[in-house]
Structures are given as C-alpha cells and as structure tokens.
Amino acid sequence: MRMIRALPFRWPSPPNPTTCCDARSGALGTDDEDTAKITEASSNVASGMDRTLDTTGDKPYRFDVVCDTDGVSTVTLTVTRGEAKRPFGVRCGDRQALCVNVPAGPAFAVTMPPIDKEPLASGVTFWNLISLEPHRVHGCCLDDSQGCKQ
C-alpha cells in the first residue's frame, strides 16, 4: 500500500499579474475584508472533479485551484458556463494557484477528468470559490471562461 504524504499547504506570496491572483497566506485563506469565501473542497486526482458552482449576486467571483500529486505534472480543468467551455492547465506542485475570474450570473461548472494512470495517481486538488469586491478585479480579465486578452 502506497502512503500519501500530507504537507501543509501555503498559498504563495508573490502575485501573478497575468491572472490577477493576489498574495494571500494560509490554507485556502481569504484573510482580508475584500474577499468572502463561498465554498471550498478537495478531491483525489484519481477521482477527478465535477462541480456546479452558484455565482448569483452582484459581486465578481474567483475560482482558485491547486494540485499536489506525484507522477502527474498537469491536470486539465474545464470551466463551462452556458455555451462557453474553456480548458485550463493546472500545474501540479506549482506554488501558484490557477485563478479563474467569473462575473456574477448563472452557475458555472468545473470539471477535471479522473487521472487514469498505472500505478494509480495519488494526490489531491484543493480549490475555493470566493467573491471579490469589484475594485479587486479592475484591470483584470473579468470572465476567464470566455477568454480574455491581457
């Protein structure tokens, strides 16, 4: 039986200007007054992910996801809203979260296919959905599911 090592996860400190991720600390933390955590979860990479997330209200949202696994360098996250469907590569072991901005509106779906690999991939993805104050996304892509030019 293969043991999975659990390491404490820390959000990175440097910002990523191409996706408008901001500096945060703590495990899946939203430790300032401009953000509010809506939901969070984790899943085994061998199981994949299939979630529909509600984004009603009047504030923009951001979906952040990280992957930590052995033997898999990248997993594909697909974001679907209405007719728009866009894949994103999530680099496993990367200290920077993949951030997807989504405006308020209809629910959107996030899917990640199960990793079908021998030996069975061990590892997890961690994600959260937060709402942001509108000034936090000024100058950022407002709807990554549609694709934006930076």
PDB file of C-alpha atoms in Angstrom:
ATOM      1  CA  MET A   1       0.000   0.000   0.000  1.00  0.00           C
ATOM      2  CA  ARG A   2       1.382   3.368  -1.006  1.00  0.00           C
ATOM      3  CA  MET A   3       1.364   6.128   1.607  1.00  0.00           C
ATOM      4  CA  ILE A   4       0.313   9.632   0.637  1.00  0.00           C
ATOM      5  CA  ARG A   5       2.336  12.317   2.320  1.00  0.00           C
ATOM      6  CA  ALA A   6       0.430  15.270   3.641  1.00  0.00           C
ATOM      7  CA  LEU A   7       2.279  18.539   3.572  1.00  0.00           C
ATOM      8  CA  PRO A   8       0.929  21.796   4.949  1.00  0.00           C
ATOM      9  CA  PHE A   9      -0.307  23.915   2.072  1.00  0.00           C
ATOM     10  CA  ARG A  10       0.525  27.598   1.933  1.00  0.00           C
ATOM     11  CA  TRP A  11      -0.760  29.997  -0.666  1.00  0.00           C
ATOM     12  CA  PRO A  12       2.081  31.712  -2.482  1.00  0.00           C
ATOM     13  CA  SER A  13       3.122  35.204  -1.556  1.00  0.00           C
ATOM     14  CA  PRO A  14       4.057  36.744  -4.929  1.00  0.00           C
ATOM     15  CA  PRO A  15       1.141  37.959  -7.070  1.00  0.00           C
ATOM     16  CA  ASN A  16       0.561  36.601 -10.552  1.00  0.00           C
ATOM     17  CA  PRO A  17      -0.260  39.647 -12.725  1.00  0.00           C
ATOM     18  CA  THR A  18      -1.347  37.607 -15.752  1.00  0.00           C
ATOM     19  CA  THR A  19      -4.307  36.091 -13.900  1.00  0.00           C
ATOM     20  CA  CYS A  20      -4.817  38.791 -11.246  1.00  0.00           C
ATOM     21  CA  CYS A  21      -4.242  36.375  -8.399  1.00  0.00           C
ATOM     22  CA  ASP A  22      -3.304  38.298  -5.312  1.00  0.00           C
ATOM     23  CA  ALA A  23      -0.962  37.490  -2.470  1.00  0.00           C
ATOM     24  CA  ARG A  24      -2.566  35.508   0.325  1.00  0.00           C
ATOM     25  CA  SER A  25      -1.411  33.269   3.104  1.00  0.00           C
ATOM     26  CA  GLY A  26      -2.887  30.353   4.989  1.00  0.00           C
ATOM     27  CA  ALA A  27      -4.550  27.191   3.730  1.00  0.00           C
ATOM     28  CA  LEU A  28      -7.273  28.279   1.315  1.00  0.00           C
ATOM     29  CA  GLY A  29      -7.320  31.574   3.151  1.00  0.00           C
ATOM     30  CA  THR A  30      -9.262  34.688   2.325  1.00  0.00           C
ATOM     31  CA  ASP A  31      -7.979  36.822   5.103  1.00  0.00           C
ATOM     32  CA  ASP A  32      -8.988  40.326   4.078  1.00  0.00           C
ATOM     33  CA  GLU A  33     -12.181  42.333   4.045  1.00  0.00           C
ATOM     34  CA  ASP A  34     -12.364  42.498   0.225  1.00  0.00           C
ATOM     35  CA  THR A  35     -12.991  38.768  -0.233  1.00  0.00           C
ATOM     36  CA  ALA A  36     -15.548  36.311   1.073  1.00  0.00           C
ATOM     37  CA  LYS A  37     -15.155  32.543   0.849  1.00  0.00           C
ATOM     38  CA  ILE A  38     -18.245  30.987  -0.733  1.00  0.00           C
ATOM     39  CA  THR A  39     -17.205  27.328  -0.748  1.00  0.00           C
ATOM     40  CA  GLU A  40     -14.101  25.138  -0.748  1.00  0.00           C
ATOM     41  CA  ALA A  41     -13.270  21.464  -1.156  1.00  0.00           C
ATOM     42  CA  SER A  42     -10.617  18.983  -2.142  1.00  0.00           C
ATOM     43  CA  SER A  43     -10.674  15.870  -4.258  1.00  0.00           C
ATOM     44  CA  ASN A  44      -8.374  12.996  -5.095  1.00  0.00           C
ATOM     45  CA  VAL A  45      -6.833  13.412  -8.569  1.00  0.00           C
ATOM     46  CA  ALA A  46      -7.686   9.774  -9.342  1.00  0.00           C
ATOM     47  CA  SER A  47     -11.382  10.613  -8.788  1.00  0.00           C
ATOM     48  CA  GLY A  48     -11.489  13.838 -10.767  1.00  0.00           C
ATOM     49  CA  MET A  49     -13.897  16.704 -10.110  1.00  0.00           C
ATOM     50  CA  ASP A  50     -17.380  17.609 -11.343  1.00  0.00           C
ATOM     51  CA  ARG A  51     -18.993  20.551  -9.551  1.00  0.00           C
ATOM     52  CA  THR A  52     -21.534  23.222 -10.401  1.00  0.00           C
ATOM     53  CA  LEU A  53     -20.985  26.471  -8.531  1.00  0.00           C
ATOM     54  CA  ASP A  54     -23.582  29.158  -7.908  1.00  0.00           C
ATOM     55  CA  THR A  55     -22.465  32.701  -8.728  1.00  0.00           C
ATOM     56  CA  THR A  56     -25.562  34.784  -8.114  1.00  0.00           C
ATOM     57  CA  GLY A  57     -25.424  38.265  -6.631  1.00  0.00           C
ATOM     58  CA  ASP A  58     -23.719  41.435  -7.747  1.00  0.00           C
ATOM     59  CA  LYS A  59     -20.023  40.833  -6.965  1.00  0.00           C
ATOM     60  CA  PRO A  60     -17.452  39.119  -9.184  1.00  0.00           C
ATOM     61  CA  TYR A  61     -16.108  35.690  -8.232  1.00  0.00           C
ATOM     62  CA  ARG A  62     -12.784  33.899  -8.485  1.00  0.00           C
ATOM     63  CA  PHE A  63     -12.224  30.143  -8.554  1.00  0.00           C
ATOM     64  CA  ASP A  64      -8.740  29.206  -7.280  1.00  0.00           C
ATOM     65  CA  VAL A  65      -7.331  25.686  -7.651  1.00  0.00           C
ATOM     66  CA  VAL A  66      -4.029  23.953  -6.880  1.00  0.00           C
ATOM     67  CA  CYS A  67      -2.863  20.387  -7.414  1.00  0.00           C
ATOM     68  CA  ASP A  68      -0.358  18.368  -5.403  1.00  0.00           C
ATOM     69  CA  THR A  69       0.452  14.915  -6.730  1.00  0.00           C
ATOM     70  CA  ASP A  70       3.296  12.619  -7.656  1.00  0.00           C
ATOM     71  CA  GLY A  71       3.740  11.422 -11.208  1.00  0.00           C
ATOM     72  CA  VAL A  72       1.377  13.894 -12.890  1.00  0.00           C
ATOM     73  CA  SER A  73       2.702  17.285 -13.969  1.00  0.00           C
ATOM     74  CA  THR A  74      -0.543  18.870 -15.210  1.00  0.00           C
ATOM     75  CA  VAL A  75      -4.264  18.195 -14.940  1.00  0.00           C
ATOM     76  CA  THR A  76      -6.925  19.789 -17.138  1.00  0.00           C
ATOM     77  CA  LEU A  77      -9.663  21.844 -15.530  1.00  0.00           C
ATOM     78  CA  THR A  78     -12.584  22.724 -17.807  1.00  0.00           C
ATOM     79  CA  VAL A  79     -14.808  25.674 -16.946  1.00  0.00           C
ATOM     80  CA  THR A  80     -18.248  25.689 -18.580  1.00  0.00           C
ATOM     81  CA  ARG A  81     -20.865  28.423 -18.413  1.00  0.00           C
ATOM     82  CA  GLY A  82     -23.743  28.334 -20.842  1.00  0.00           C
ATOM     83  CA  GLU A  83     -22.309  27.591 -24.273  1.00  0.00           C
ATOM     84  CA  ALA A  84     -18.792  28.723 -23.327  1.00  0.00           C
ATOM     85  CA  LYS A  85     -16.346  25.946 -22.449  1.00  0.00           C
ATOM     86  CA  ARG A  86     -12.689  26.614 -21.737  1.00  0.00           C
ATOM     87  CA  PRO A  87      -9.894  24.269 -20.599  1.00  0.00           C
ATOM     88  CA  PHE A  88      -7.113  25.364 -18.247  1.00  0.00           C
ATOM     89  CA  GLY A  89      -3.914  23.524 -17.359  1.00  0.00           C
ATOM     90  CA  VAL A  90      -3.329  23.208 -13.615  1.00  0.00           C
ATOM     91  CA  ARG A  91       0.344  22.547 -12.924  1.00  0.00           C
ATOM     92  CA  CYS A  92       0.683  20.059 -10.099  1.00  0.00           C
ATOM     93  CA  GLY A  93       3.179  21.013  -7.443  1.00  0.00           C
ATOM     94  CA  ASP A  94       3.133  24.651  -8.537  1.00  0.00           C
ATOM     95  CA  ARG A  95       3.031  27.041  -5.596  1.00  0.00           C
ATOM     96  CA  GLN A  96       0.875  29.495  -7.561  1.00  0.00           C
ATOM     97  CA  ALA A  97      -2.841  28.773  -7.728  1.00  0.00           C
ATOM     98  CA  LEU A  98      -4.636  28.818 -11.050  1.00  0.00           C
ATOM     99  CA  CYS A  99      -7.181  31.635 -10.735  1.00  0.00           C
ATOM    100  CA  VAL A 100     -10.300  31.880 -12.888  1.00  0.00           C
ATOM    101  CA  ASN A 101     -12.341  35.093 -12.710  1.00  0.00           C
ATOM    102  CA  VAL A 102     -16.086  34.707 -13.228  1.00  0.00           C
ATOM    103  CA  PRO A 103     -18.643  37.524 -13.134  1.00  0.00           C
ATOM    104  CA  ALA A 104     -21.870  37.182 -11.140  1.00  0.00           C
ATOM    105  CA  GLY A 105     -24.586  35.428 -13.121  1.00  0.00           C
ATOM    106  CA  PRO A 106     -25.660  31.895 -13.949  1.00  0.00           C
ATOM    107  CA  ALA A 107     -23.928  28.971 -12.272  1.00  0.00           C
ATOM    108  CA  PHE A 108     -20.790  27.567 -13.903  1.00  0.00           C
ATOM    109  CA  ALA A 109     -19.382  24.053 -13.909  1.00  0.00           C
ATOM    110  CA  VAL A 110     -15.816  22.967 -13.211  1.00  0.00           C
ATOM    111  CA  THR A 111     -14.708  19.513 -14.280  1.00  0.00           C
ATOM    112  CA  MET A 112     -11.436  17.643 -14.083  1.00  0.00           C
ATOM    113  CA  PRO A 113     -11.258  14.142 -15.547  1.00  0.00           C
ATOM    114  CA  PRO A 114     -10.009  11.343 -13.305  1.00  0.00           C
ATOM    115  CA  ILE A 115      -6.337  10.533 -13.805  1.00  0.00           C
ATOM    116  CA  ASP A 116      -6.295   7.079 -15.369  1.00  0.00           C
ATOM    117  CA  LYS A 117      -2.691   6.034 -14.939  1.00  0.00           C
ATOM    118  CA  GLU A 118      -0.835   2.989 -13.627  1.00  0.00           C
ATOM    119  CA  PRO A 119       0.191   2.992 -10.911  1.00  0.00           C
ATOM    120  CA  LEU A 120      -2.869   4.860  -9.694  1.00  0.00           C
ATOM    121  CA  ALA A 121      -2.050   8.535  -9.240  1.00  0.00           C
ATOM    122  CA  SER A 122      -2.051   9.711  -5.654  1.00  0.00           C
ATOM    123  CA  GLY A 123      -2.576  13.316  -4.752  1.00  0.00           C
ATOM    124  CA  VAL A 124      -5.211  15.947  -4.330  1.00  0.00           C
ATOM    125  CA  THR A 125      -6.607  19.128  -5.781  1.00  0.00           C
ATOM    126  CA  PHE A 126      -7.655  21.918  -3.427  1.00  0.00           C
ATOM    127  CA  TRP A 127     -10.000  24.657  -4.570  1.00  0.00           C
ATOM    128  CA  ASN A 128     -12.126  27.503  -3.353  1.00  0.00           C
ATOM    129  CA  LEU A 129     -14.657  29.945  -4.734  1.00  0.00           C
ATOM    130  CA  ILE A 130     -14.530  33.467  -3.370  1.00  0.00           C
ATOM    131  CA  SER A 131     -16.462  36.632  -4.071  1.00  0.00           C
ATOM    132  CA  LEU A 132     -14.497  39.823  -4.554  1.00  0.00           C
ATOM    133  CA  GLU A 133     -15.184  43.500  -4.214  1.00  0.00           C
ATOM    134  CA  PRO A 134     -15.431  44.944  -7.757  1.00  0.00           C
ATOM    135  CA  HIS A 135     -12.302  47.107  -7.350  1.00  0.00           C
ATOM    136  CA  ARG A 136     -10.266  43.908  -6.818  1.00  0.00           C
ATOM    137  CA  VAL A 137     -10.750  42.897 -10.458  1.00  0.00           C
ATOM    138  CA  HIS A 138     -10.163  46.329 -12.005  1.00  0.00           C
ATOM    139  CA  GLY A 139      -7.716  45.818 -14.865  1.00  0.00           C
ATOM    140  CA  CYS A 140      -8.116  42.015 -14.748  1.00  0.00           C
ATOM    141  CA  CYS A 141      -9.876  39.687 -17.111  1.00  0.00           C
ATOM    142  CA  LEU A 142     -13.451  39.791 -15.810  1.00  0.00           C
ATOM    143  CA  ASP A 143     -14.575  36.484 -17.347  1.00  0.00           C
ATOM    144  CA  ASP A 144     -11.828  33.932 -17.907  1.00  0.00           C
ATOM    145  CA  SER A 145     -14.412  31.362 -19.021  1.00  0.00           C
ATOM    146  CA  GLN A 146     -14.893  33.470 -22.165  1.00  0.00           C
ATOM    147  CA  GLY A 147     -11.184  34.076 -22.699  1.00  0.00           C
ATOM    148  CA  CYS A 148      -9.547  37.473 -22.251  1.00  0.00           C
ATOM    149  CA  LYS A 149      -6.607  39.294 -23.727  1.00  0.00           C
ATOM    150  CA  GLN A 150      -4.280  40.631 -21.036  1.00  0.00           C
TER     151      GLN A 150
END
